[in-house]
Coordinates of C-alpha atoms and ligand atoms in Angstrom, one line a residue:
X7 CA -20.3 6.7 -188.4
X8 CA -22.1 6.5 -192.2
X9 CA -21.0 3.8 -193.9
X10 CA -22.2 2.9 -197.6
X11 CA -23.0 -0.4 -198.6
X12 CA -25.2 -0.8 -201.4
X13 CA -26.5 1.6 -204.8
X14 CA -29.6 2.6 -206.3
X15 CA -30.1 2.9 -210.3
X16 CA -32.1 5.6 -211.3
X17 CA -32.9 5.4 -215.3
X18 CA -33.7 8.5 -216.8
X19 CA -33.6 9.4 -220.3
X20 CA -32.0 6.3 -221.8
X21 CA -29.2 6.5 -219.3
X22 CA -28.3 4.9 -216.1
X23 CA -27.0 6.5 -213.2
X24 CA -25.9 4.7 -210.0
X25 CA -26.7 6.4 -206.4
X26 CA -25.1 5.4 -203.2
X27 CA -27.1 4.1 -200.4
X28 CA -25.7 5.7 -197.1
X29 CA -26.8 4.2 -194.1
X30 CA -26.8 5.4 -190.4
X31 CA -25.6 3.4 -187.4
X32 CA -29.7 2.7 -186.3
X33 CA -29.9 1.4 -189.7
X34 CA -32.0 4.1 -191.3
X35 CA -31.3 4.2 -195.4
X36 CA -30.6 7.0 -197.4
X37 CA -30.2 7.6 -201.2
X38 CA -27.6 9.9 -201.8
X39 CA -28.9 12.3 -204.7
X40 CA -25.8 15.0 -204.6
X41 CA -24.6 14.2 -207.6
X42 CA -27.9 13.8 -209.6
X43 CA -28.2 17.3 -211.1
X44 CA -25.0 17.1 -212.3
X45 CA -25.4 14.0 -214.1
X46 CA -28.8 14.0 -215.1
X47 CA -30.7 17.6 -214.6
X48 CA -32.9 16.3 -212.5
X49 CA -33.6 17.7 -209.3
X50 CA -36.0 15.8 -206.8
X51 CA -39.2 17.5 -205.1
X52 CA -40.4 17.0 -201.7
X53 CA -42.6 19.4 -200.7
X54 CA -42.7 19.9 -196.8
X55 CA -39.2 17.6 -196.3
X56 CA -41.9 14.7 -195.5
X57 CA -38.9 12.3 -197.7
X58 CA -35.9 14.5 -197.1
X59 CA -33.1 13.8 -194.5
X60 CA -31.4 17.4 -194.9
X61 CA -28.3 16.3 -193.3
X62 CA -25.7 13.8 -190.9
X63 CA -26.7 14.2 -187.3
X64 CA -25.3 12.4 -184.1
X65 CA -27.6 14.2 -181.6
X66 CA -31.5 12.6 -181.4
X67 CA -32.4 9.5 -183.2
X68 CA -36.2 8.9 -183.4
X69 CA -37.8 5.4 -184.9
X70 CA -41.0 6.9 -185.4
X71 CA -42.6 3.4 -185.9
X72 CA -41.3 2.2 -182.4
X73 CA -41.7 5.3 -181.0
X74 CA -38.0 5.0 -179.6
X75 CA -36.4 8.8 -179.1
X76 CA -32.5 9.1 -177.5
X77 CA -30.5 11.6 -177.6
X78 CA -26.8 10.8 -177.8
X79 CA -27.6 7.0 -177.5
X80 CA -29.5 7.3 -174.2
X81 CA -33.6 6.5 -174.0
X82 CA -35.5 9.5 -173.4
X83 CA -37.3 7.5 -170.4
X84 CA -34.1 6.8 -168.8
X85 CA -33.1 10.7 -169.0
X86 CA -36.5 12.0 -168.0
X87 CA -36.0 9.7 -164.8
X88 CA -32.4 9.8 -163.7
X89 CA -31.4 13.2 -165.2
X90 CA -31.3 17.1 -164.8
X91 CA -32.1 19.4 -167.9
X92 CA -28.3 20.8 -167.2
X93 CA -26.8 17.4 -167.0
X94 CA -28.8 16.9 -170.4
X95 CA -27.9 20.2 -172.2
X96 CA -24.5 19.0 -171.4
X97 CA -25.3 15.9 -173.1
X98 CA -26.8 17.5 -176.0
X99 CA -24.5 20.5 -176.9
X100 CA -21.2 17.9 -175.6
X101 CA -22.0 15.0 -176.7
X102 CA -21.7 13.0 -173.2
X103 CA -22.8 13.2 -169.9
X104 CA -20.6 15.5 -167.6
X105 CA -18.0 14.3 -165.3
X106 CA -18.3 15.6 -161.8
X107 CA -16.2 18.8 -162.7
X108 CA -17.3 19.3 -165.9
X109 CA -20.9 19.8 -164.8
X110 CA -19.3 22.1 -162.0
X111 CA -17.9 24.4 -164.6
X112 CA -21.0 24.3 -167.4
X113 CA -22.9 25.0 -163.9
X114 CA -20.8 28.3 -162.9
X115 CA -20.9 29.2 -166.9
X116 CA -24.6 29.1 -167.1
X117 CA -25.0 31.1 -163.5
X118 CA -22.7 33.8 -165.2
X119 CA -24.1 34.2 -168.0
X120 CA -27.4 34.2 -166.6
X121 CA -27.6 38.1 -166.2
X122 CA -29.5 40.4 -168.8
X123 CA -27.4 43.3 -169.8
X124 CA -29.2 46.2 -167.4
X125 CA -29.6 48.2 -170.6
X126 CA -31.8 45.7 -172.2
X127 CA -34.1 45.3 -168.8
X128 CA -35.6 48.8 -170.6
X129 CA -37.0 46.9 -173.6
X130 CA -40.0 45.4 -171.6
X131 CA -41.5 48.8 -171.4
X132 CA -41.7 49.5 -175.4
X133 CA -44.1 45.9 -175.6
X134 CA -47.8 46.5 -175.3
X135 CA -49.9 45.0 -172.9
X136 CA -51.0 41.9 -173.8
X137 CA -47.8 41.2 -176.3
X138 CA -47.9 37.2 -176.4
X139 CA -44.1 36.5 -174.3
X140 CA -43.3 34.5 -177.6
X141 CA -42.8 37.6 -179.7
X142 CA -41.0 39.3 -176.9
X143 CA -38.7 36.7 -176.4
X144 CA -37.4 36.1 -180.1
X145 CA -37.2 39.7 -180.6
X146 CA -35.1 40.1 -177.4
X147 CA -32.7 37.4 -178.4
X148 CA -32.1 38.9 -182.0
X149 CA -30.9 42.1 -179.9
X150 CA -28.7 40.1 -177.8
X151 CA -26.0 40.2 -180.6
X152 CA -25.9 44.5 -180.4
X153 CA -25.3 43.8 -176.9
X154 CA -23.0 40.6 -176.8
X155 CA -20.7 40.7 -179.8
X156 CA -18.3 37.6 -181.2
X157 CA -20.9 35.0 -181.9
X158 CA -20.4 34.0 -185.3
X159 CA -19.2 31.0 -186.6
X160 CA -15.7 32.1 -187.2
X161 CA -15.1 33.2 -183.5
X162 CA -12.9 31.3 -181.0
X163 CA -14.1 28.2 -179.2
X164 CA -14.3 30.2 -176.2
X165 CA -16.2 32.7 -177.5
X166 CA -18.8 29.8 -179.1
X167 CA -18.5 28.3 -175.7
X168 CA -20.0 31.3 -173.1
X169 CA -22.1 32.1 -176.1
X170 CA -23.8 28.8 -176.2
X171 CA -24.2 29.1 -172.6
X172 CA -25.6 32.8 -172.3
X173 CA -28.1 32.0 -174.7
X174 CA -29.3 28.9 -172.8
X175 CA -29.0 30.7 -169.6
X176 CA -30.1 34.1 -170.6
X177 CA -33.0 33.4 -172.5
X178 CA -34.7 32.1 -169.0
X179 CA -34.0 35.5 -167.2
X180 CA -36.0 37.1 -170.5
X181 CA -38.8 34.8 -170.4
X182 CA -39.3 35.1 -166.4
X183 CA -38.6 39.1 -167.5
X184 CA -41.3 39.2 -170.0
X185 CA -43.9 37.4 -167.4
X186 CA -43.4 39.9 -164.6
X187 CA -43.5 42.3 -166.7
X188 CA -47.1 41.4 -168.2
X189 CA -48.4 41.0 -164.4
X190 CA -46.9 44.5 -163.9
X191 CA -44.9 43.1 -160.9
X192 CA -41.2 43.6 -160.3
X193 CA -38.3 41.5 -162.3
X194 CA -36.9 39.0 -159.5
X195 CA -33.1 38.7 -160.8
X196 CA -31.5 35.0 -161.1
X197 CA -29.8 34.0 -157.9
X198 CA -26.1 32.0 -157.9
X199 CA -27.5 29.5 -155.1
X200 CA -30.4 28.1 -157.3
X201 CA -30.0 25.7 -159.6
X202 CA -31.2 26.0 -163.5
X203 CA -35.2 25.0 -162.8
X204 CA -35.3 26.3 -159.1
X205 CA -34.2 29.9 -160.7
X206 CA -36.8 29.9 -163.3
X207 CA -39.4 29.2 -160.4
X208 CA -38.4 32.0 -158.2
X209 CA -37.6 34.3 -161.1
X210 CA -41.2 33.5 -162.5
X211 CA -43.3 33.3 -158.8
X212 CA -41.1 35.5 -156.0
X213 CA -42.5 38.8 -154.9
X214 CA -41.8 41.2 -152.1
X215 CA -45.4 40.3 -150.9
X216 CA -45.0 36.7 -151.7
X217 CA -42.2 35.0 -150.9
X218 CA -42.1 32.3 -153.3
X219 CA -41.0 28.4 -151.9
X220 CA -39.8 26.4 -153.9
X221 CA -41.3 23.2 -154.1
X222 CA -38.6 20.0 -154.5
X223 CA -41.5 18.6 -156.8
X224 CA -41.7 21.5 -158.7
X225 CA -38.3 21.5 -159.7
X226 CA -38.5 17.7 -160.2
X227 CA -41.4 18.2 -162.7
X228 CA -39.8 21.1 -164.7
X229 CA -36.4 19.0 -164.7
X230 CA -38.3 16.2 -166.6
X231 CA -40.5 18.5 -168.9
X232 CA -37.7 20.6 -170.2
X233 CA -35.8 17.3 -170.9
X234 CA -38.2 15.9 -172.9
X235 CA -38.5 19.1 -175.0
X236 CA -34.4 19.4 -175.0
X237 CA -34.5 18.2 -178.4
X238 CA -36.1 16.3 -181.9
X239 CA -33.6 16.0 -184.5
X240 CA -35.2 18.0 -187.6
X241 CA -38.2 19.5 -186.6
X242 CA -39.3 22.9 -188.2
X243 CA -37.5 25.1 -185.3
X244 CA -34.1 23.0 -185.8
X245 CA -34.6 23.4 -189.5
X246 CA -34.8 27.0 -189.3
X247 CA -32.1 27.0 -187.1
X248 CA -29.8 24.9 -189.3
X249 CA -30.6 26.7 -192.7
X250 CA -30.5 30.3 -191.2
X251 CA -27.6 29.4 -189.2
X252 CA -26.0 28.0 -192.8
X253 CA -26.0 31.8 -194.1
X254 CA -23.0 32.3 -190.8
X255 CA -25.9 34.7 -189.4
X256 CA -24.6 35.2 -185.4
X257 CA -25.7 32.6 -182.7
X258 CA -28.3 34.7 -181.5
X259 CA -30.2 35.9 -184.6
X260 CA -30.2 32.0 -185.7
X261 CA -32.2 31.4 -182.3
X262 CA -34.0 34.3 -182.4
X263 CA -36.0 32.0 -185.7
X264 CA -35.8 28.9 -184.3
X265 CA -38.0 30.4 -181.7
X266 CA -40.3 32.2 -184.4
X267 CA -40.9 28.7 -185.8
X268 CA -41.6 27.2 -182.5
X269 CA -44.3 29.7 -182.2
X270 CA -46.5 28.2 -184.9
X271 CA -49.6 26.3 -183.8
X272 CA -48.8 23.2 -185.6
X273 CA -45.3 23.3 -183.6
X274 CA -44.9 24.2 -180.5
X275 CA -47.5 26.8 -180.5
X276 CA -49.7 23.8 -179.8
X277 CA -49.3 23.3 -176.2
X278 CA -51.6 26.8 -175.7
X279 CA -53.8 25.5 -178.9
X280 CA -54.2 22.7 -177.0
X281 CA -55.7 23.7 -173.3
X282 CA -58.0 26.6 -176.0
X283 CA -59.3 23.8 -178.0
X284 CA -60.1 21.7 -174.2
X285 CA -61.9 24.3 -173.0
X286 CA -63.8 25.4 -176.0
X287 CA -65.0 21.6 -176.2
X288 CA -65.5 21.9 -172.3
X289 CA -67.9 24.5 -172.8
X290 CA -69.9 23.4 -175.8
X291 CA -70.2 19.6 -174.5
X292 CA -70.5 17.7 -177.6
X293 CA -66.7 16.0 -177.8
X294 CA -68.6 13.8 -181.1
X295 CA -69.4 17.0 -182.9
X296 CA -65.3 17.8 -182.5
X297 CA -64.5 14.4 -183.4
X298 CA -66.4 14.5 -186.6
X299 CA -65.3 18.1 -187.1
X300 CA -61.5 16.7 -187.1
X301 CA -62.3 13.8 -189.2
X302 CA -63.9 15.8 -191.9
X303 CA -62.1 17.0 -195.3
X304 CA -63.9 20.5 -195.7
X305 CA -63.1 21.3 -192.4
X306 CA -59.5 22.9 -191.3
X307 CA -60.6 22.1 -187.9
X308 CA -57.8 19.9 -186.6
X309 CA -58.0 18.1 -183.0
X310 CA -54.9 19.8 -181.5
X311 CA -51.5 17.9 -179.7
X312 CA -52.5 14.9 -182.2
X313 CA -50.0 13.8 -184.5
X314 CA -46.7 13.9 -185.7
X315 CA -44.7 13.9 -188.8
X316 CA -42.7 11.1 -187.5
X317 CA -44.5 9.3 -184.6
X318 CA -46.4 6.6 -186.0
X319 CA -46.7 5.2 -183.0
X320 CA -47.6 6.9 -179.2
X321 CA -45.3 9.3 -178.7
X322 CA -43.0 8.3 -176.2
X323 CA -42.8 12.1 -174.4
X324 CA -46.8 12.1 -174.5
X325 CA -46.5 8.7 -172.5
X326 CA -44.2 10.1 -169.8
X327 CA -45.6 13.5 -169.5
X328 CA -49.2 12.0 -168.9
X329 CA -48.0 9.8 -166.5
X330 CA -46.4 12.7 -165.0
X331 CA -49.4 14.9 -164.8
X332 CA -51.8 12.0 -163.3
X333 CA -49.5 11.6 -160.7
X334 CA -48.6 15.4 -160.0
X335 CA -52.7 16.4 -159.9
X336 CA -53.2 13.3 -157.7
X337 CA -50.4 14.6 -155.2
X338 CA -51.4 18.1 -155.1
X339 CA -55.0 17.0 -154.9
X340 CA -55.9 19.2 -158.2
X341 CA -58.8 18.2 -159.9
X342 CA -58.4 19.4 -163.3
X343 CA -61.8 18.6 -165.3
X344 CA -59.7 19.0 -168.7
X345 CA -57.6 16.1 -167.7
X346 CA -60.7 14.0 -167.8
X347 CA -61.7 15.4 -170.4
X348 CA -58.2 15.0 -172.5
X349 CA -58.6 11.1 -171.0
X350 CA -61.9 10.5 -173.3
X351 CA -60.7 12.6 -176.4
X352 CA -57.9 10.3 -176.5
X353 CA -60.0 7.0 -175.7
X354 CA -62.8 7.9 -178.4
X355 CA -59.7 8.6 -181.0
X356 CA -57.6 5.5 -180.1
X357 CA -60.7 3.7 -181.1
X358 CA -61.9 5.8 -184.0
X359 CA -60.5 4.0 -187.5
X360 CA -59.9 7.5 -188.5
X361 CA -57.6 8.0 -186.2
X362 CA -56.1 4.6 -186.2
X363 CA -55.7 4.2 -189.9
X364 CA -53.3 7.5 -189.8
X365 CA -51.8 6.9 -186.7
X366 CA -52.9 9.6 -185.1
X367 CA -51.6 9.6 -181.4
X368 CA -51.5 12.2 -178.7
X369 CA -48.2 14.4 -179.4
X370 CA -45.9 15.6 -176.8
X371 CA -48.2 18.7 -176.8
X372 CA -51.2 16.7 -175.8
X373 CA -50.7 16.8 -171.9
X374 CA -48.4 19.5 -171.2
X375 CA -50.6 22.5 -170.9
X376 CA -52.3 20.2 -168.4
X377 CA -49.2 20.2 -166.4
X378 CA -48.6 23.4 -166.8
X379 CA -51.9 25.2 -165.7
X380 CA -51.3 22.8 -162.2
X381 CA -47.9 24.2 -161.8
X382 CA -49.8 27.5 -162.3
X383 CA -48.1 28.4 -165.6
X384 CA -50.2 30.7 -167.5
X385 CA -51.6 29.9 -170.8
X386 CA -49.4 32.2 -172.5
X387 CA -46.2 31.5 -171.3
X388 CA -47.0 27.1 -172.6
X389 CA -44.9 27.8 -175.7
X390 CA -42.1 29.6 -174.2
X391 CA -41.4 27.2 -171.7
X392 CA -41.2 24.7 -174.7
X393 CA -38.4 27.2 -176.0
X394 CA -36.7 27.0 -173.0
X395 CA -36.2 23.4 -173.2
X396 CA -35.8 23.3 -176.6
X397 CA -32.2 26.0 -176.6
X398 CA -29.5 23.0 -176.0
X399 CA -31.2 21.3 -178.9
X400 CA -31.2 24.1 -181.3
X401 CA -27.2 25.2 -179.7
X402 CA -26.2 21.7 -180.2
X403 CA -27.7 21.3 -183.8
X404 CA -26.1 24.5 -184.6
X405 CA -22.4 23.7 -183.3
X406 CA -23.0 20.4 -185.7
X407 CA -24.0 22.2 -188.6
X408 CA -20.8 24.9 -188.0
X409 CA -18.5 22.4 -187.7
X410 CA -19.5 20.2 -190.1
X411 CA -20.2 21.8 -193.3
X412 CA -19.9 25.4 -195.1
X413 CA -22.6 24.3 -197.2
X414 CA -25.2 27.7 -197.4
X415 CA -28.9 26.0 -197.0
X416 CA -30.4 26.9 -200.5
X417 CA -33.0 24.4 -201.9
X418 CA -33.9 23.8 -205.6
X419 CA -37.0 24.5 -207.3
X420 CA -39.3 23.7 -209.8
X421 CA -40.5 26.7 -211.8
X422 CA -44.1 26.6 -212.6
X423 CA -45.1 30.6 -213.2
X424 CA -45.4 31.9 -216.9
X425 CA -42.8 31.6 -219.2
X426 CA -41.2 34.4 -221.2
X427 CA -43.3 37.5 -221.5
X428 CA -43.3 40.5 -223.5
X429 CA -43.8 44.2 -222.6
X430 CA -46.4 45.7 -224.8
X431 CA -44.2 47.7 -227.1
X432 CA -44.8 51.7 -227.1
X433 CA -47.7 51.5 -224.6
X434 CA -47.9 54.6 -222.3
X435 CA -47.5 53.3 -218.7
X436 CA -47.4 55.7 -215.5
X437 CA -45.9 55.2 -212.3
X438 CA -48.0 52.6 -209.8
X439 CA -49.1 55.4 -207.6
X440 CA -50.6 57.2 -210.0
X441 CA -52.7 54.9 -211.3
X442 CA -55.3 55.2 -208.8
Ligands
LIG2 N1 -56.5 16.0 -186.4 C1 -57.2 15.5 -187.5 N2 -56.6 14.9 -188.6 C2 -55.2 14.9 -188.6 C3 -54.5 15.5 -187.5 C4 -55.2 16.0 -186.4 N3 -54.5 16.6 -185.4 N4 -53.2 15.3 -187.8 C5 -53.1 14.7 -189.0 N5 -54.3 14.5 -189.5 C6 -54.7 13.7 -190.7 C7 -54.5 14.6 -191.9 O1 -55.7 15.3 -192.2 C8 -54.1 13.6 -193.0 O2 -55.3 13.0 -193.4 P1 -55.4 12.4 -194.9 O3 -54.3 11.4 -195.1 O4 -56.8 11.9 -195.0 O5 -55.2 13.6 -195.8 C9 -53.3 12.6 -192.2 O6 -53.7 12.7 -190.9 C10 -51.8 12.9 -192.3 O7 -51.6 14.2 -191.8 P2 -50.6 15.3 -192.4 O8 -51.1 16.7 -192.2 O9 -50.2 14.9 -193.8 O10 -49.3 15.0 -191.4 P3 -48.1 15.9 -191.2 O11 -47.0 15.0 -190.9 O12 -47.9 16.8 -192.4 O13 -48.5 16.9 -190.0 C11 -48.8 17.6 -187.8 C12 -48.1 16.6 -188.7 C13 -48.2 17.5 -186.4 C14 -48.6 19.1 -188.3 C15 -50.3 17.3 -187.8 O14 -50.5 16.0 -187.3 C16 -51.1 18.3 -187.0 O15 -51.5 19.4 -187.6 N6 -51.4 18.1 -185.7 C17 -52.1 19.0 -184.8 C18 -51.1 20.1 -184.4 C19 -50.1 19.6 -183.3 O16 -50.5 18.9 -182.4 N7 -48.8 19.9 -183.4 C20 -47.8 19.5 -182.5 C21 -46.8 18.5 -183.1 S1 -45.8 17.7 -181.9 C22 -44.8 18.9 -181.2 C23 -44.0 19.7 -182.1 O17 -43.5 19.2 -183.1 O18 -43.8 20.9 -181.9

């Protein structure tokens, strides 16, 4: 799959060294520096991984220049139109599209293990009001592994195999769970019949005094949002996922901070930064005061869902999930004034040189919360929905990493504190705490 065809000569201290060149099967080049400390002392720094490719994947290639994204070798458009999420977590964690039965076993596997041990239903009631549903949700996965044993990387297939799926099934009961719960309405369990989206609906909007239907288009919609969320090669959540997963730490636990990362405003966290950000420039009017505000150096202010470490170009999920939520408000005959208002935020900045010198383009994050609030998401639950989508990414990228290297993640660094000190001989010193 790698092949190497060429070498680098790094010279360093009077020596030469020669590096191997690996290259990827898009083409993407890579100097291979494993041996380099070894040879030469050197290590190399990269603050943030903006230079680093941390390891061999075969799930998601992105050319952030083209603003192509694929996951096994399929075009993200092609998914997002011809696709369901399941037939693409199948994709993701298998590596190929499901045959006819295998889609009907992953199907009955997911329904399964879709349940929420009864014992854990209790936890809801220990949250405070008002706990965001992102810090419920990683810190009810983490507990999963006290309540579902044999997931770490040594166990059988099996075992990896209905633990892969519970985690991707379960963790859509929890955040449905954690929703009713903050409404103060009654859980609404996961029913056989439904399929993966249509469950999450009802689970999320069915009450005894409500019966919720389920809207085909609904279901349509979340099918395409939660596939192009499903996964982004080595994003921070994947990262965390990969390197914590490195120390063997169970399935579950590795999850549980993949979805702490995703939390983060600059990560997924931005799909709810994004609608607060709208609607605080909704109600102060002046969208040129933001602009400059975003453009300036001695402001942190940042203009949200713009972006991306690798997108250099529009970002091909932005693309299809705007086009989605035009049409979708247009159906439903929603006018949303933050759609128009996202429209000129995005015209002034696509003709801004600020903005066009960095390549700053709307990020997947731009127009989901739009979507969302139409669907009649609430604000809160934005980020967990992207979680959803995002657990057959982080499973697959964790079945890769298991089964292809026992390396522990454990960077290098460069050591820039004091250097040896000495205790002042035969001075008196008493315990911290007293010192007061
Ligand atoms: N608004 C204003 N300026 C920006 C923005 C923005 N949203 N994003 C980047 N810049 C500027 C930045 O100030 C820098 O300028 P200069 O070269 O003059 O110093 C330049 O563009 C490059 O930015 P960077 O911070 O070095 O880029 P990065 O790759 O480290 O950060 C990012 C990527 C996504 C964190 C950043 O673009 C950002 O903070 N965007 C807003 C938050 C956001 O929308 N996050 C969602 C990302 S997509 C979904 C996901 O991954 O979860």
């Amino acid at each position: 799959m790698k092949t190497q065809k060429s070498e680098a000569v790094l010279k360093f201290d009077g020596r030469e060294i020669t590096l191997p060149v690996i290259i990827g099967t898009e083409g993407d080049k890579g100097l291979d520096i494993s041996r380099m400390r070894k040879e030469t002392g050197l290590v190399t720094i990269d603050p943030g991984f903006v230079n680093t490719a941390s390891c061999f994947s075969q799930i998601t290639y992105i050319d952030g220049e083209k603003g192509i994204l694929r996951y096994r070798g399929y075009p993200i458009q092609e998914l997002a139109a011809k696709e369901t999420f399941v037939d693409v977590a199948y994709l993701l964690v298998h590596g190929a599209l499901p045959t006819e039965k295998e889609r009907m076993d992953f199907s009955s596997l997911l329904n399964r293990n879709s349940l929420l041990h009864e014992d854990m239903r209790h936890f809801f009631d220990s949250f405070p009001q008002g706990a965001h549903p992102m810090h419920i949700l990683s810190t009810m996965v983490n507990a999963m592994a006290a309540f579902y044993p044999n997931v770490d990387v040594h166990t059988t297939a099996r075992n990896i195999e209905h633990s892969c799926a519970r985690v991707i099934s379960i963790v859509r009961t929890i955040a449905a769970f954690a929703y009713k719960k903050s409404i103060g309405e009654p859980i609404v369990y996961p029913r056989h019949d439904l399929s993966y989206c249509a469950n999450f609906l009802n689970m999320m909007f069915d009450s005894p005094v409500r019966p919720y239907h389920i809207s085909p288009e609904a279901v349509r919609l979340l099918n395409v949002l939660f596939i192009v969320h499903a996964d982004h090669e080595q994003n921070c959540s994947t990262t965390a996922v990969r390197a914590i997963g490195s120390a063997q730490v169970n399935l579950y636990a590795t999850i549980a901070a993949g979805i702490s990362a995703l939390s983060g405003p600059l990560h997924g966290g931005a799909n709810q930064a994004v609608i607060e950000q709208l609607r605080m420039i909704q109600a102060d009017g002046d969208i040129g005061k933001f602009i400059r505000k975003a453009k300036d150096k001695d402001d942190p202010f940042r203009l949200m869902g713009f972006g991306h470490r690798v997108y250099k170009a529009y970002d091909p999920r932005a693309e299809i999930v705007r086009n989605e939520c035009e049409k979708y408000l247009a159906a439903t005959g929603i006018h949303d004034p933050l759609l128009d208002l996202a429209h000129r935020i995005e015209e002034i900045a696509r003709n801004d040189s600020y903005f066009i010198e960095r390549k700053l383009y709307p990020n997947v994050d731009f127009y989901t919360g739009i979507l969302y609030r139409a669907m009649g998401i609430p604000e809160n639950m934005f980020t967990v929905m992207f979680a959803l989508a995002r657990l057959p990414g982080w499973v697959a990228h964790w079945r890769e990493m298991i089964s292809d290297t026992t390396k522990i993640v454990r960077p290098r660094q460069i050591y820039v504190g004091r250097t040896l000190q000495k205790l002042d001989d035969g001075a008196e010193r008493l315990p911290a705490d007293l010192l007061v």
